[in-house]
PDB file of C-alpha atoms in Angstrom:
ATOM      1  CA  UNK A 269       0.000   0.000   0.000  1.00 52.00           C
ATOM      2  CA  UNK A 270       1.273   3.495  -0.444  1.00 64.00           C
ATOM      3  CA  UNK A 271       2.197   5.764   1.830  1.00 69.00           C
ATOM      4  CA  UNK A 272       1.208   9.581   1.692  1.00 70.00           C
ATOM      5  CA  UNK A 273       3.583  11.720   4.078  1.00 71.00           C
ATOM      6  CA  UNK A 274       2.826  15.200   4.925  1.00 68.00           C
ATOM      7  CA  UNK A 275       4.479  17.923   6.655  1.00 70.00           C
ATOM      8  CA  UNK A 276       2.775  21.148   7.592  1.00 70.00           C
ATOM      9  CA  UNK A 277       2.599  24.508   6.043  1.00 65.00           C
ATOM     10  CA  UNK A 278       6.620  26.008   5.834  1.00 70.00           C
ATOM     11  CA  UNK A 279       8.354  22.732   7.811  1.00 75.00           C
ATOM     12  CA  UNK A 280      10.325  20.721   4.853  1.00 80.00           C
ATOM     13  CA  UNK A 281      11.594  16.841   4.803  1.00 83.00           C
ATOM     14  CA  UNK A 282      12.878  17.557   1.529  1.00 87.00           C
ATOM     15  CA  UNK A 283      16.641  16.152   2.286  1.00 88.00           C
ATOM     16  CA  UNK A 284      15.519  13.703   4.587  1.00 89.00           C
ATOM     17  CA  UNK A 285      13.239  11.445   2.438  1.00 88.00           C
ATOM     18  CA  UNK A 286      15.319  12.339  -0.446  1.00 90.00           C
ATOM     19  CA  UNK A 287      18.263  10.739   1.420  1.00 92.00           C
ATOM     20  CA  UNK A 288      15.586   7.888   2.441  1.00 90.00           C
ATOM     21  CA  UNK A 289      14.540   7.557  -1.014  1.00 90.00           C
ATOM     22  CA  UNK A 290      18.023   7.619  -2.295  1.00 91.00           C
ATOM     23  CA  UNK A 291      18.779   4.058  -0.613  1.00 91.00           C
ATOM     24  CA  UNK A 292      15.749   2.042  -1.840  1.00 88.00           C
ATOM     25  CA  UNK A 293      15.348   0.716  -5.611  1.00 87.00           C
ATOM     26  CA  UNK A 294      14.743   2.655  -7.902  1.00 83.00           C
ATOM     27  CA  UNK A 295      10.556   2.954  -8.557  1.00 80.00           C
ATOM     28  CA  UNK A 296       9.708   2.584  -4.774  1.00 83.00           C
ATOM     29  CA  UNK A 297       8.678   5.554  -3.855  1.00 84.00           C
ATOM     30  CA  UNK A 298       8.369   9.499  -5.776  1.00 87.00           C
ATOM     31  CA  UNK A 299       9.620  12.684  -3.975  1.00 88.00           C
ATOM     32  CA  UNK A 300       6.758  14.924  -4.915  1.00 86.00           C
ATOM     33  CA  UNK A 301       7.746  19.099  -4.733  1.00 86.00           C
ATOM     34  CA  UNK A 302       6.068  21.880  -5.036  1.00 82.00           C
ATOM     35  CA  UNK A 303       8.141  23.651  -7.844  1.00 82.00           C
ATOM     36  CA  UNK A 304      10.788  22.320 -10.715  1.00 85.00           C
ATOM     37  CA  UNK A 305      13.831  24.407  -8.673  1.00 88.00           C
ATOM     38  CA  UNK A 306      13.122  22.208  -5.575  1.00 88.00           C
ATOM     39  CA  UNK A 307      12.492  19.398  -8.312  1.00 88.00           C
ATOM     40  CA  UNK A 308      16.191  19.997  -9.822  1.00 91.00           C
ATOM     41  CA  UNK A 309      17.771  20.489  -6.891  1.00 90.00           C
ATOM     42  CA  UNK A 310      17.049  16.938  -5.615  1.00 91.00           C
ATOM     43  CA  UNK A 311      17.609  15.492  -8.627  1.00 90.00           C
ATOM     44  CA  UNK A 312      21.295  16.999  -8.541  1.00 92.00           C
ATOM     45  CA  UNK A 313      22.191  15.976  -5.242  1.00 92.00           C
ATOM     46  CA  UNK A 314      20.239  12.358  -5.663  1.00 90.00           C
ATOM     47  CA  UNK A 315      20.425  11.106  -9.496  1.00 86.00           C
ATOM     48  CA  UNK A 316      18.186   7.802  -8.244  1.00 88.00           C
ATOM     49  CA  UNK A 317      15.728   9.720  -6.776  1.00 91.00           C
ATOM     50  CA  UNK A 318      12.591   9.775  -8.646  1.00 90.00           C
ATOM     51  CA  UNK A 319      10.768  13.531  -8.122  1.00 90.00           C
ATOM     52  CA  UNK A 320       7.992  14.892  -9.508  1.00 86.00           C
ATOM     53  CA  UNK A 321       6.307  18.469  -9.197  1.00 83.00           C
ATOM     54  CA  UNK A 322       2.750  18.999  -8.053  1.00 76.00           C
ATOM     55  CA  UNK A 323       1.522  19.818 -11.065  1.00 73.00           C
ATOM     56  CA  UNK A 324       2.456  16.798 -12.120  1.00 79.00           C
ATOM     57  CA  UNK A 325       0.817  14.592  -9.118  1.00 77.00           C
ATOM     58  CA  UNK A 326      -2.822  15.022 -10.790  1.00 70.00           C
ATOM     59  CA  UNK A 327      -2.213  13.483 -14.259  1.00 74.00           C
ATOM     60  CA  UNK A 328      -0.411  10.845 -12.735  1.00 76.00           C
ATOM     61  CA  UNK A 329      -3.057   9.828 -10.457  1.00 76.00           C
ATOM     62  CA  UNK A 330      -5.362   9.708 -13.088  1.00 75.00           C
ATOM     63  CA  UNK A 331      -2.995   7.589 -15.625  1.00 78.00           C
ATOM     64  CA  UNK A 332      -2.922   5.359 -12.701  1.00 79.00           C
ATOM     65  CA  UNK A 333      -6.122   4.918 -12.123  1.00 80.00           C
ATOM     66  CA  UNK A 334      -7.549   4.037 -15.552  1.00 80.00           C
ATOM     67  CA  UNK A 335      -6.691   7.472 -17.538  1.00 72.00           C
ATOM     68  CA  UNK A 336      -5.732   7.232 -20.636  1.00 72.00           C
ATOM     69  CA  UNK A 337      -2.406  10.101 -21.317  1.00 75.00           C
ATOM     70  CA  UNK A 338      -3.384  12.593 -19.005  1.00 69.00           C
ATOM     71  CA  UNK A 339      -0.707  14.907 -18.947  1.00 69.00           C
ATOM     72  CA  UNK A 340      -0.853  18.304 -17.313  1.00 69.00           C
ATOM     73  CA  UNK A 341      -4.372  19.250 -16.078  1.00 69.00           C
ATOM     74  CA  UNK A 342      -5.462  22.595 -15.336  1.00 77.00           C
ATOM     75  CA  UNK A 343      -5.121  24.224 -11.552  1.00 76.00           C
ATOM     76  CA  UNK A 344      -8.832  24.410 -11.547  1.00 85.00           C
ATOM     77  CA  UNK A 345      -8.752  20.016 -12.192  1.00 79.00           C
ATOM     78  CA  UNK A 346      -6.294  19.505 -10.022  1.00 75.00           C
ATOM     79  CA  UNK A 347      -7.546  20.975  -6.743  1.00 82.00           C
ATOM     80  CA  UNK A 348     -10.449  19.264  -7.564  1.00 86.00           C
ATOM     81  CA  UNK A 349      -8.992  15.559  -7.702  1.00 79.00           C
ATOM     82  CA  UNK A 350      -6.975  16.115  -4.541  1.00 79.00           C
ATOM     83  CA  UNK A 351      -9.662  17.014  -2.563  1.00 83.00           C
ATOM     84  CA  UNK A 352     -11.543  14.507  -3.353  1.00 85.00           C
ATOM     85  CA  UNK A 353      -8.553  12.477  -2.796  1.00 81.00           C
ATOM     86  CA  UNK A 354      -8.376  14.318   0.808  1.00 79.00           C
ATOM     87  CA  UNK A 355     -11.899  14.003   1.643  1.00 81.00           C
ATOM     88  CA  UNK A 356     -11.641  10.182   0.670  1.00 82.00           C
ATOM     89  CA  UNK A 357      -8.510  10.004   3.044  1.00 78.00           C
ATOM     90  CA  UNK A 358     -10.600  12.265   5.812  1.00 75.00           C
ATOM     91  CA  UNK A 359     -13.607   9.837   5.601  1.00 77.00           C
ATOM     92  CA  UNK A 360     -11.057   6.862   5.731  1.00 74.00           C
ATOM     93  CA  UNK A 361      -9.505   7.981   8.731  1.00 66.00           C
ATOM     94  CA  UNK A 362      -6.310   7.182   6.842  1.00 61.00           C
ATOM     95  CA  UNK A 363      -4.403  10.507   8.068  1.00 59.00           C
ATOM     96  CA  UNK A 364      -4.144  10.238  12.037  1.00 59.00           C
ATOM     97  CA  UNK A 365      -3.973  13.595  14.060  1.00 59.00           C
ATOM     98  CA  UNK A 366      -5.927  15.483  12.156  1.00 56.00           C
ATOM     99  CA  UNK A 367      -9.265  17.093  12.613  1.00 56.00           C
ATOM    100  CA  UNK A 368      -9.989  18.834   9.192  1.00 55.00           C
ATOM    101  CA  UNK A 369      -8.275  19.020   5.308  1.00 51.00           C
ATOM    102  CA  UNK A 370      -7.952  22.574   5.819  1.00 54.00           C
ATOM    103  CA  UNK A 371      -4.742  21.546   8.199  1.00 51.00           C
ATOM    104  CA  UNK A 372      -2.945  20.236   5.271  1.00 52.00           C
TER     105      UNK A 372
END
């Protein structure tokens, strides 16, 4: 099963999971940032870490789940397929510690 990690708003675990990432097989697991400096910068320091931007996340999660070449989908799509994705999670009780979305 996958795992979704979070941080809160500012706080960043960019070099950490990168440096997790960095010593499993290649494939197991996606850094995903929110911009393509953060995105390049990772990819410098860690050439077998897989990263992907945000705007990326949507497409792929819809290629994944029976989409056929979604590529990049508008801002407007892709806040709405997270939060449905978020209230799924929310209704799931799948993120621990929180009350509400709105704390992501």
């Amino acid at each position: 099963m996958a795992k979704l990690i979070y941080v809160p708003l500012g706080c960043s675990l960019r070099q950490k999971l990168a440096e997790k990432l960095s010593q499993q097989p290649l494939g197991e697991g996606v850094l995903v940032l929110p911009n393509r400096l953060l995105t390049d910068d990772v990819r410098r320091t860690y050439a077998n870490v897989e990263t992907m931007g945000m705007d990326t996340l949507a497409g792929k999660l819809m290629n994944l789940n029976g989409g056929t070449d979604y590529k990049e989908l508008s801002r407007r799509s892709q806040e709405l397929i997270v939060n449905e994705i978020i209230e799924y999670i929310m209704q799931n009780k799948q993120l621990t510690g929180m009350t509400t979305h709105k704390q992501l």
